[in-house]
CSV table of C-alpha atoms and ligand atoms in Angstrom, one decimal:
chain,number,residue,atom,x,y,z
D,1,UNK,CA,1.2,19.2,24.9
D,2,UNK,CA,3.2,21.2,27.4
D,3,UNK,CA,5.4,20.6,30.1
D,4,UNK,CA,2.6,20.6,32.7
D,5,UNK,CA,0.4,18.2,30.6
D,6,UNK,CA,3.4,16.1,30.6
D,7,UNK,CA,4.0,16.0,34.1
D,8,UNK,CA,0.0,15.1,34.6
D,9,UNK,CA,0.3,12.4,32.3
D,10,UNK,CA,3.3,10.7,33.6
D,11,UNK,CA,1.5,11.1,36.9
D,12,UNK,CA,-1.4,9.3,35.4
D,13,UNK,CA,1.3,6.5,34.0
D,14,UNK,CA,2.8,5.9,37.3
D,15,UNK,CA,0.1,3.6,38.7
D,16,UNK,CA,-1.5,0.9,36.5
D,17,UNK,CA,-3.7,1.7,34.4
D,18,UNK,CA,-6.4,-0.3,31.5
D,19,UNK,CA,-5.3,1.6,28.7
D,20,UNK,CA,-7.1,1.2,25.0
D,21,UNK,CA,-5.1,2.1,21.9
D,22,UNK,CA,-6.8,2.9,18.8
D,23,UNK,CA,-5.8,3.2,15.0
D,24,UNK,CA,-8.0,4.5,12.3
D,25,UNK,CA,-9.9,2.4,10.1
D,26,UNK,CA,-7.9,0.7,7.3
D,27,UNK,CA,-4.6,1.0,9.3
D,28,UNK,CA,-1.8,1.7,7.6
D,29,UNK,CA,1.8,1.1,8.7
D,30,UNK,CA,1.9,4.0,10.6
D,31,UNK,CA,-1.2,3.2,12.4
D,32,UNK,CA,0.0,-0.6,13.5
D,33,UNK,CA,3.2,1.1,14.1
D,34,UNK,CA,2.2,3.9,16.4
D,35,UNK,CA,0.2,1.5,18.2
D,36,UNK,CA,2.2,-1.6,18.6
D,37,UNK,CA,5.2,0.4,19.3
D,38,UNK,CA,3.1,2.3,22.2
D,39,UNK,CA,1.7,-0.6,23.3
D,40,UNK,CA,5.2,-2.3,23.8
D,41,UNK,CA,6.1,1.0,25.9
D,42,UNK,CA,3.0,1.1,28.2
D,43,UNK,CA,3.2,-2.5,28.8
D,44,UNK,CA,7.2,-2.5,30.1
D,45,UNK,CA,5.1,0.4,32.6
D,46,UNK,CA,3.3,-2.4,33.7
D,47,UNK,CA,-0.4,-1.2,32.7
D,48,UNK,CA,-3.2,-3.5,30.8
D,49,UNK,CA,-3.0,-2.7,27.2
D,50,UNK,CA,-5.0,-3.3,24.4
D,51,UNK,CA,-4.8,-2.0,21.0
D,52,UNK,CA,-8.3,-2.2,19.1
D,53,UNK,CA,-8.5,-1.4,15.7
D,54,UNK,CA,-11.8,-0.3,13.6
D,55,UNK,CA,-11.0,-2.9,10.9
D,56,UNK,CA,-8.4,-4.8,9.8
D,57,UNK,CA,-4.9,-4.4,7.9
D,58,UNK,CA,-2.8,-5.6,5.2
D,59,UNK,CA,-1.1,-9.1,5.3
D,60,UNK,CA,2.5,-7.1,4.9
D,61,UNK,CA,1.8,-6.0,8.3
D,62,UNK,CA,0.9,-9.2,10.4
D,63,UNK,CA,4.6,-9.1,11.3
D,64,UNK,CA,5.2,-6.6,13.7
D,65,UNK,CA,5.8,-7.6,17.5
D,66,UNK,CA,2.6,-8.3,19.1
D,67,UNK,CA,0.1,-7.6,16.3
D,68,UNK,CA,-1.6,-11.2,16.9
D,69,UNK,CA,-2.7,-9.6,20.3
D,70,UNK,CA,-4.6,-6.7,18.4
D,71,UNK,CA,-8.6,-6.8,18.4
D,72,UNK,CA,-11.0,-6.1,15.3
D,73,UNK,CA,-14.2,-4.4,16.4
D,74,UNK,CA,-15.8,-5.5,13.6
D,75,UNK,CA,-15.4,-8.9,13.9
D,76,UNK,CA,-14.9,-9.1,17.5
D,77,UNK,CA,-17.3,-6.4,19.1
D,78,UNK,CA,-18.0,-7.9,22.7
D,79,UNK,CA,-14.3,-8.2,23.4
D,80,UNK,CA,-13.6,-4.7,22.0
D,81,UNK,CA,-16.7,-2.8,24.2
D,82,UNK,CA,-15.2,-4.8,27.2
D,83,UNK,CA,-12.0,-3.1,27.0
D,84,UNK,CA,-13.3,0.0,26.2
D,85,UNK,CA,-15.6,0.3,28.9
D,86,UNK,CA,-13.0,-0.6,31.8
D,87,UNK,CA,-10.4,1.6,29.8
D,88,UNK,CA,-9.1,4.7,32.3
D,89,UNK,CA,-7.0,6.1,29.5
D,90,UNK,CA,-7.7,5.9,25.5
D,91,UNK,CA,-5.4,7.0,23.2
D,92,UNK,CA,-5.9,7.3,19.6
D,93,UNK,CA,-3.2,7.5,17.4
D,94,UNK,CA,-2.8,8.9,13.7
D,95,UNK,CA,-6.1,10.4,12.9
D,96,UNK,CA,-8.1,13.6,14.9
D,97,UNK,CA,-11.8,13.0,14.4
D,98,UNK,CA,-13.8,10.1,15.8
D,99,UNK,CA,-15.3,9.4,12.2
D,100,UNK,CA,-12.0,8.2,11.1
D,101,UNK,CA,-13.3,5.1,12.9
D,102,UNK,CA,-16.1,3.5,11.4
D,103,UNK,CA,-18.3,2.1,13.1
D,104,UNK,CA,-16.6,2.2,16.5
D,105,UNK,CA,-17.5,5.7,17.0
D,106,UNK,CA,-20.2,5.1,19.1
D,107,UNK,CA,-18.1,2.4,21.5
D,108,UNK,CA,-15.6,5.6,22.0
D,109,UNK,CA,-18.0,8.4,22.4
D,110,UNK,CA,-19.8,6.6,25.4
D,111,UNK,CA,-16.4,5.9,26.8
D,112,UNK,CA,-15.6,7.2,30.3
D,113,UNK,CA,-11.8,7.5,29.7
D,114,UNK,CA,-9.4,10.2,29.8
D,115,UNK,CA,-8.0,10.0,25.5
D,116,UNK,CA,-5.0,10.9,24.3
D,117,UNK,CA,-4.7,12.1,20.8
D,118,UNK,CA,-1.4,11.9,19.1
D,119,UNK,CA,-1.4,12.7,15.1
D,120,UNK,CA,0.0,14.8,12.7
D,121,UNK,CA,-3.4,15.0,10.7
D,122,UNK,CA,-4.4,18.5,10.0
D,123,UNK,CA,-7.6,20.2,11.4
D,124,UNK,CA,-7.7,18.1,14.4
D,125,UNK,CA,-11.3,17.8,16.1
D,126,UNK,CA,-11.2,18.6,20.2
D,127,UNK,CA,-12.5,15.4,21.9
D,128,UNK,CA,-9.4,14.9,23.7
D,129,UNK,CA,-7.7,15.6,27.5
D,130,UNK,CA,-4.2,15.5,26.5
D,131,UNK,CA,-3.5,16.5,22.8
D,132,UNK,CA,-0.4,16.1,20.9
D,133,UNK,CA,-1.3,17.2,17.3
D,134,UNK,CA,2.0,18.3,15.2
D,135,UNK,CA,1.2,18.5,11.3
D,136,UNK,CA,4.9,18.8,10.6
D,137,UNK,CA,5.6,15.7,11.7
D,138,UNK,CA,6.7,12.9,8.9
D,139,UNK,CA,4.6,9.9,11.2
D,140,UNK,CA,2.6,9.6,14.1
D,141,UNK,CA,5.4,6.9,14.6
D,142,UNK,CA,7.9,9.4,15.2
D,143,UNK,CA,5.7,11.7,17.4
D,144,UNK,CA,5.5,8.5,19.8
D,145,UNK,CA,9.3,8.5,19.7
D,146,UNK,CA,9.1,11.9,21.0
D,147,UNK,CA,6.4,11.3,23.3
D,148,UNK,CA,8.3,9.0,25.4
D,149,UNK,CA,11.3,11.2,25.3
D,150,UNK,CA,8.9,14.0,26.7
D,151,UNK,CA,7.8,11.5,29.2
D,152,UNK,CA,11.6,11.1,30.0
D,153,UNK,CA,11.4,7.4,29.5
D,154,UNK,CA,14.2,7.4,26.3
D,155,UNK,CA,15.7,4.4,28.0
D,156,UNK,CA,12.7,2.2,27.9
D,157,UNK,CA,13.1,2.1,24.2
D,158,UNK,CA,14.3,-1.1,23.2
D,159,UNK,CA,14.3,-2.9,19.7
D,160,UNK,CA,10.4,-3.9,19.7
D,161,UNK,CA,9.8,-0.6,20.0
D,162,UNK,CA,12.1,0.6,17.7
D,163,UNK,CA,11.0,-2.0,15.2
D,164,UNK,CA,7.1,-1.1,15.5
D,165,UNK,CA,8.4,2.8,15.4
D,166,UNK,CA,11.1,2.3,12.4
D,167,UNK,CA,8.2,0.8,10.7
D,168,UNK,CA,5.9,3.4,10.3
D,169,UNK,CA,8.1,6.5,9.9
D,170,UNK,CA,9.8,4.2,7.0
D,171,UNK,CA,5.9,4.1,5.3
D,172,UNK,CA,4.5,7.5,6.0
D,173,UNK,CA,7.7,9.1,4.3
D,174,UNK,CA,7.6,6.9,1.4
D,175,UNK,CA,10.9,5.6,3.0
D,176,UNK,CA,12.2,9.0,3.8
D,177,UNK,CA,11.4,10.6,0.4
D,178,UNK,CA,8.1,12.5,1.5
D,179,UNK,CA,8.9,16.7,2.0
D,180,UNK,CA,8.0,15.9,5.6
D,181,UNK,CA,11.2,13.9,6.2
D,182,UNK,CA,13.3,16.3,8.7
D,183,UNK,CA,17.2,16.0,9.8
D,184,UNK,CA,15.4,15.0,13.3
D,185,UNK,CA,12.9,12.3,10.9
D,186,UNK,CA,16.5,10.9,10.0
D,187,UNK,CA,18.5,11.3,14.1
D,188,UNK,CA,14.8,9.3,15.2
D,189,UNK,CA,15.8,6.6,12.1
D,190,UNK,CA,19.0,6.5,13.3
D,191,UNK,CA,18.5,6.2,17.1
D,192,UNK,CA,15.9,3.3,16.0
D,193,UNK,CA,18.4,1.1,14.2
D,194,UNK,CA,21.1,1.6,16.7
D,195,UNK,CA,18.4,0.2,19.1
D,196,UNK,CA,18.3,-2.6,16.9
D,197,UNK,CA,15.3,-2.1,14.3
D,198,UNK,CA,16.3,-4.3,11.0
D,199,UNK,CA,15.8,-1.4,8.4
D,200,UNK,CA,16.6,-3.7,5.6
D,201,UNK,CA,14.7,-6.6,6.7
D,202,UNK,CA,11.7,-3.9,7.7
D,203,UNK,CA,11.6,-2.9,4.1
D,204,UNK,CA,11.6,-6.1,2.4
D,205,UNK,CA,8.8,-6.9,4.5
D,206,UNK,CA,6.6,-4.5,4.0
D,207,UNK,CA,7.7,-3.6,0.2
D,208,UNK,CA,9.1,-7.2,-1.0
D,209,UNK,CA,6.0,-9.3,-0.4
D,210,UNK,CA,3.7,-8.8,-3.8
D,211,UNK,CA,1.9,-11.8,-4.8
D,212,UNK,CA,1.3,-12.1,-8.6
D,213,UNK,CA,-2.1,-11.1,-8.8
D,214,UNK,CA,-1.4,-7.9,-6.9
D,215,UNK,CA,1.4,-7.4,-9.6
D,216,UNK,CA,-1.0,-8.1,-12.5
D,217,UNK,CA,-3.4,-5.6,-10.7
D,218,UNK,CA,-0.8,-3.1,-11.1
D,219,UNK,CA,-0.8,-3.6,-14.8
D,220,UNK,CA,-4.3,-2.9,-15.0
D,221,UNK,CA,-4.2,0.2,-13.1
D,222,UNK,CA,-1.1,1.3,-14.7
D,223,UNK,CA,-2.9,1.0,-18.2
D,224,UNK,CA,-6.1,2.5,-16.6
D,225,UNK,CA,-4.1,5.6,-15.9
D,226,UNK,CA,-5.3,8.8,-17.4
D,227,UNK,CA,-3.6,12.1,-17.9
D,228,UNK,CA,-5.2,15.6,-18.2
D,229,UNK,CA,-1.9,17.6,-19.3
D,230,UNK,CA,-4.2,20.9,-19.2
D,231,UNK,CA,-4.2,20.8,-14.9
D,232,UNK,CA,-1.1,18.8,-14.7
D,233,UNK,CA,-3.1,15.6,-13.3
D,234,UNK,CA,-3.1,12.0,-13.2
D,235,UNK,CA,-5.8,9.7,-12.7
D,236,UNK,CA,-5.9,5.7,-12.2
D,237,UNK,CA,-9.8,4.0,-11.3
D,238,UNK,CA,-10.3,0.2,-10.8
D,239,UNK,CA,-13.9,-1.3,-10.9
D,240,UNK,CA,-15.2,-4.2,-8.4
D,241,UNK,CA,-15.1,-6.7,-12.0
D,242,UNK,CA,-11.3,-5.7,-12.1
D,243,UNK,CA,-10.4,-6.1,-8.6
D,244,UNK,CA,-12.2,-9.3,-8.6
D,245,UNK,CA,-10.5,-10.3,-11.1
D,246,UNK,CA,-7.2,-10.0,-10.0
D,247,UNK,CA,-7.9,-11.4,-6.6
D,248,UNK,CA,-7.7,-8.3,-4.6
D,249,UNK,CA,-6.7,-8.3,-1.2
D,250,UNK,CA,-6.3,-5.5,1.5
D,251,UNK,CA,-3.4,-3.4,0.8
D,252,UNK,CA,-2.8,-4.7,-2.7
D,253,UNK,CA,-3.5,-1.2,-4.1
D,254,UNK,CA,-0.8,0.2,-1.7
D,255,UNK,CA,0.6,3.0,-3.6
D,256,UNK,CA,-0.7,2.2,-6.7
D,257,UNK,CA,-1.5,6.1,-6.7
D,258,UNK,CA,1.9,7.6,-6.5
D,259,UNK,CA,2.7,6.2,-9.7
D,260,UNK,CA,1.0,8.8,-11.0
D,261,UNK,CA,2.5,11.2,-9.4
D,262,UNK,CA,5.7,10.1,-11.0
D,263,UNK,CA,5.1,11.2,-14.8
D,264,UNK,CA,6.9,14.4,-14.7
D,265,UNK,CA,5.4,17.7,-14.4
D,266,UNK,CA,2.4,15.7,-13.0
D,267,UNK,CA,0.8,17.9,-9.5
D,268,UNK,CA,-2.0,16.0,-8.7
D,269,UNK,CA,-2.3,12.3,-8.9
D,270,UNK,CA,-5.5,10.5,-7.9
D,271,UNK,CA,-6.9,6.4,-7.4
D,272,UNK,CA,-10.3,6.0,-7.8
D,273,UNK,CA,-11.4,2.2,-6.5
D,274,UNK,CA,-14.6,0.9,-6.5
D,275,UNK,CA,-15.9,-0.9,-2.8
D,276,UNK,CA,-19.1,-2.8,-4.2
D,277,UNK,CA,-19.1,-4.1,-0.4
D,278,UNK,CA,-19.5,-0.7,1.3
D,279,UNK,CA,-21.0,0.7,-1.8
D,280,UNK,CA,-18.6,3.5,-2.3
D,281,UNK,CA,-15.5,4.9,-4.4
D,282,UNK,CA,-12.6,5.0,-2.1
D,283,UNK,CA,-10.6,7.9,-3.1
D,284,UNK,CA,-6.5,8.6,-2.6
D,285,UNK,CA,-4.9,11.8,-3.2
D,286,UNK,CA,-1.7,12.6,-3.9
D,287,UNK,CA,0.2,16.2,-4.6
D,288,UNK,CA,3.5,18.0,-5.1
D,289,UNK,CA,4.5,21.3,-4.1
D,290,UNK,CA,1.9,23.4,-2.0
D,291,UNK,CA,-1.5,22.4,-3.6
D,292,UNK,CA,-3.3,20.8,-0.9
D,293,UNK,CA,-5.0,17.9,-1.7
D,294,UNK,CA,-7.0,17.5,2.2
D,295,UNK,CA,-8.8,21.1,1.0
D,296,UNK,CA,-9.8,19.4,-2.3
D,297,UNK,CA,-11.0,16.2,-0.6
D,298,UNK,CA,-12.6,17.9,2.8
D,299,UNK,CA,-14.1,20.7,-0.2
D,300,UNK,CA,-15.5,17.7,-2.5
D,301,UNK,CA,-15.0,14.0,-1.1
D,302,UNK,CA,-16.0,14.1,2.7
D,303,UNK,CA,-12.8,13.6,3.6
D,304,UNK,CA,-9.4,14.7,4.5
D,305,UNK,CA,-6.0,14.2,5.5
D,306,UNK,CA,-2.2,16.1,4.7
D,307,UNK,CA,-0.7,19.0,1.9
D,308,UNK,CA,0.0,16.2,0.1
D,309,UNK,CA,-1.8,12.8,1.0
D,310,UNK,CA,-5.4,12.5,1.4
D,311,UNK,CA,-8.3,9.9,1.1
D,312,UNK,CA,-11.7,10.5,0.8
D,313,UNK,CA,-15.2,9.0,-0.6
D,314,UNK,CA,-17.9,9.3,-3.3
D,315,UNK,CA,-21.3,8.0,-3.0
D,316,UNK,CA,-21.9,8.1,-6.6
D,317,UNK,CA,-20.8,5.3,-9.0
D,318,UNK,CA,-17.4,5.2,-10.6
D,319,UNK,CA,-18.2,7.2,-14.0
D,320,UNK,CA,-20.2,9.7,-12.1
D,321,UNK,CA,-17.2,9.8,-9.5
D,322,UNK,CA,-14.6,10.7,-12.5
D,323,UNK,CA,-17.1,12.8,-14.1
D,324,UNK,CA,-17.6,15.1,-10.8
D,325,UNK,CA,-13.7,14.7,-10.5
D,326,UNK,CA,-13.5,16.3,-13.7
D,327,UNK,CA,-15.4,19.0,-12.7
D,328,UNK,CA,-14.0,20.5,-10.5
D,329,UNK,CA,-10.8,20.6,-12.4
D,330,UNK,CA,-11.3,24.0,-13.6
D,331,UNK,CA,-11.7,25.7,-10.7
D,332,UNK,CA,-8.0,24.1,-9.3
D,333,UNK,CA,-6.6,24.9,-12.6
D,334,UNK,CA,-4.4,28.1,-11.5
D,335,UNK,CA,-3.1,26.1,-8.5
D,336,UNK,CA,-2.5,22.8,-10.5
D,337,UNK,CA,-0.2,25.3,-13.0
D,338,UNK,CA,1.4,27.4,-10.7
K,401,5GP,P1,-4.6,6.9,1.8
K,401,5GP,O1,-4.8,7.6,0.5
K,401,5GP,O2,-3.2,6.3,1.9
K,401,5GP,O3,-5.7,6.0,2.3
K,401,5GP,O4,-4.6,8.0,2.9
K,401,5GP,C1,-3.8,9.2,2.8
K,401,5GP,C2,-3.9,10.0,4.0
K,401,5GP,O5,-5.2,10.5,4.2
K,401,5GP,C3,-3.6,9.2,5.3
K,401,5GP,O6,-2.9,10.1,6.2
K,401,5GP,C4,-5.0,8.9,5.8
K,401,5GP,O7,-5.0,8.8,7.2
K,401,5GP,C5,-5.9,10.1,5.3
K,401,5GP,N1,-7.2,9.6,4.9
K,401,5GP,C6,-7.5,8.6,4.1
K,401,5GP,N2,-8.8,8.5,3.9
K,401,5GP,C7,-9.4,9.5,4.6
K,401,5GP,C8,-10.8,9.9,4.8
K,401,5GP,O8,-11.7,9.3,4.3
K,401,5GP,N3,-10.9,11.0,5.6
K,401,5GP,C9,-9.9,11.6,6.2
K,401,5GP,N4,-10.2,12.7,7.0
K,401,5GP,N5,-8.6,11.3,6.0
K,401,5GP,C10,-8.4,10.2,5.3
K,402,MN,MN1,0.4,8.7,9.6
């Protein structure tokens, strides 16, 4: 966005407005985050805000300021479409293409309102007014901190905002280890804290609140995990019998992935888990250096994402998933040795 698109949009702000905030579906904390932290801003403007989510998210973020206002489409579909349809301004925050949202697709694509995107996604799709799409950006929580700056509105930050913010940019960087953390990552962090955001206490929320079975389902996968040393790559899968098992919940399987990613020399680390529900392998990627796991997942799982995070699905069952995985090895194998 420039200066003029700005301008425009604080117009737009400066009388109320019903405004609808959307995450993607499975929200991560990022997603909550961006929205909640948003949300807080817009509502100290004075405008009706909702944040409506496709789905929802893991218990280790029913926490952050406000979330018990936040509306599930799919279990609470009249309240979402009325919202929607009185909505003058949408913004969707932390993906770029409407079929990051499930099923609410449709709601949004027959929606009269001016959107908003704001992401750091890459490949962004055009179905917005105003677009503020910045793949270098750690979080879609920090581009909201520099949204409101652009907005010259710095001093309507306060520490619910800074706590929804902190929040997200602490999870997208895998608390500020990720290659996107920048020097300016770290000023936002710090500006956030001295606002009042409780970095400790933030982390031991989100990090420090395993149950057993979600521990014990970390053993599985851990002694699940595979190696292929010939393309430098890690692989974990859990079936429905094992998540069952183990009492899965939402978000258990939270960076289960990247612990294959720490075996050293390892480039490409992947979690294969089973959805008997929706009938499909949901797929996380994970990479170092410059191999770009969104090409291998928008090339071979329909999906999509950074360099060096990515999700995607499979339609076929879990062997046949691996066994296509597999596949395709070979024709990575220069990349995944360089
Ligand atoms: P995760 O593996 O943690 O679910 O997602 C990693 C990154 O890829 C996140 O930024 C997420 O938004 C994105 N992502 C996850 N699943 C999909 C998908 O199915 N399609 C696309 N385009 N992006 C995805
Ligand atoms: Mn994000």
């Amino acid at each position: 966005m420039n200066t003029n698109e700005y301008t425009q949009l604080k117009a737009l702000l400066s009388a109320q407005k019903n405004i609808v905030i959307v995450p993607h579906i499975n929200p991560d904390g990022d997603a909550m985050g961006s929205c909640l932290g948003l949300y807080h801003y817009l509502i100290k403007l004075n405008h009706n805000v909702s944040v409506v989510a496709p789905n929802d998210y893991p218990e280790f973020l029913k926490w952050l300021p406000a979330e018990d206002t936040v509306i599930k489409y799919d279990s609470d579909q009249e309240k979402a479409h009325a919202v929607i349809e009185k909505a003058h301004l949408i913004f969707t925050l932390d993906f770029n293409s409407l079929s990051r949202i499930g099923a609410m697709q449709a709601a949004l694509e027959k929606a009269e309102a001016t959107f908003v995107l704001i992401d750091h996604h890459q490949q962004p799709d055009a179905y917005a007014t105003f677009v503020y799409s910045d793949v270098s950006m750690s979080s879609t929580c920090e581009m909201v901190y520099h949204f409101i700056s652009n907005l010259k509105d710095v001093d309507k930050l306060d520490n619910v905002i800074a706590t929804c913010l902190y929040t997200g940019i602490m999870t997208d960087t895998g608390s500020f280890r990720f290659p996107s953390t920048t020097a300016t990552t770290h000023r936002v962090a710090a500006h956030l804290i001295e606002l009042g955001a409780q970095h400790s206490e933030i982390h031991n929320k989100i990090y420090d609140s395993n149950s057993w079975s979600a521990l014990q389902l970390l053993g599985c996968a851990l002694s699940n995990l595979k190696v292929l040393p010939e393309y430098n790559t890690a692989y974990i899968t859990l079936s429905s019998e094992e998540l069952d098992k183990h009492n899965f919940k939402k978000g258990d399987t939270e960076g289960f992935v990247n612990y294959g990613l720490s075996i050293k020399g390892i480039v490409l680390a992947v979690i294969f888990i089973e959805n008997k529900q929706e009938g499909i392998i949901k797929i996380s990627l994970r990479s170092k250096g410059d191999f770009s796991v969104n090409e291998l997942s928008r090339q071979h799982f329909n999906g999509g994402g950074h360099t060096n995070a990515a999700g995607g699905k499979s339609d076929l069952p879990l062997n046949d998933t691996i066994e296509k995985f597999i596949s395709i090895l070979p024709s990575y194998k220069n990349a995944l040795n360089r």
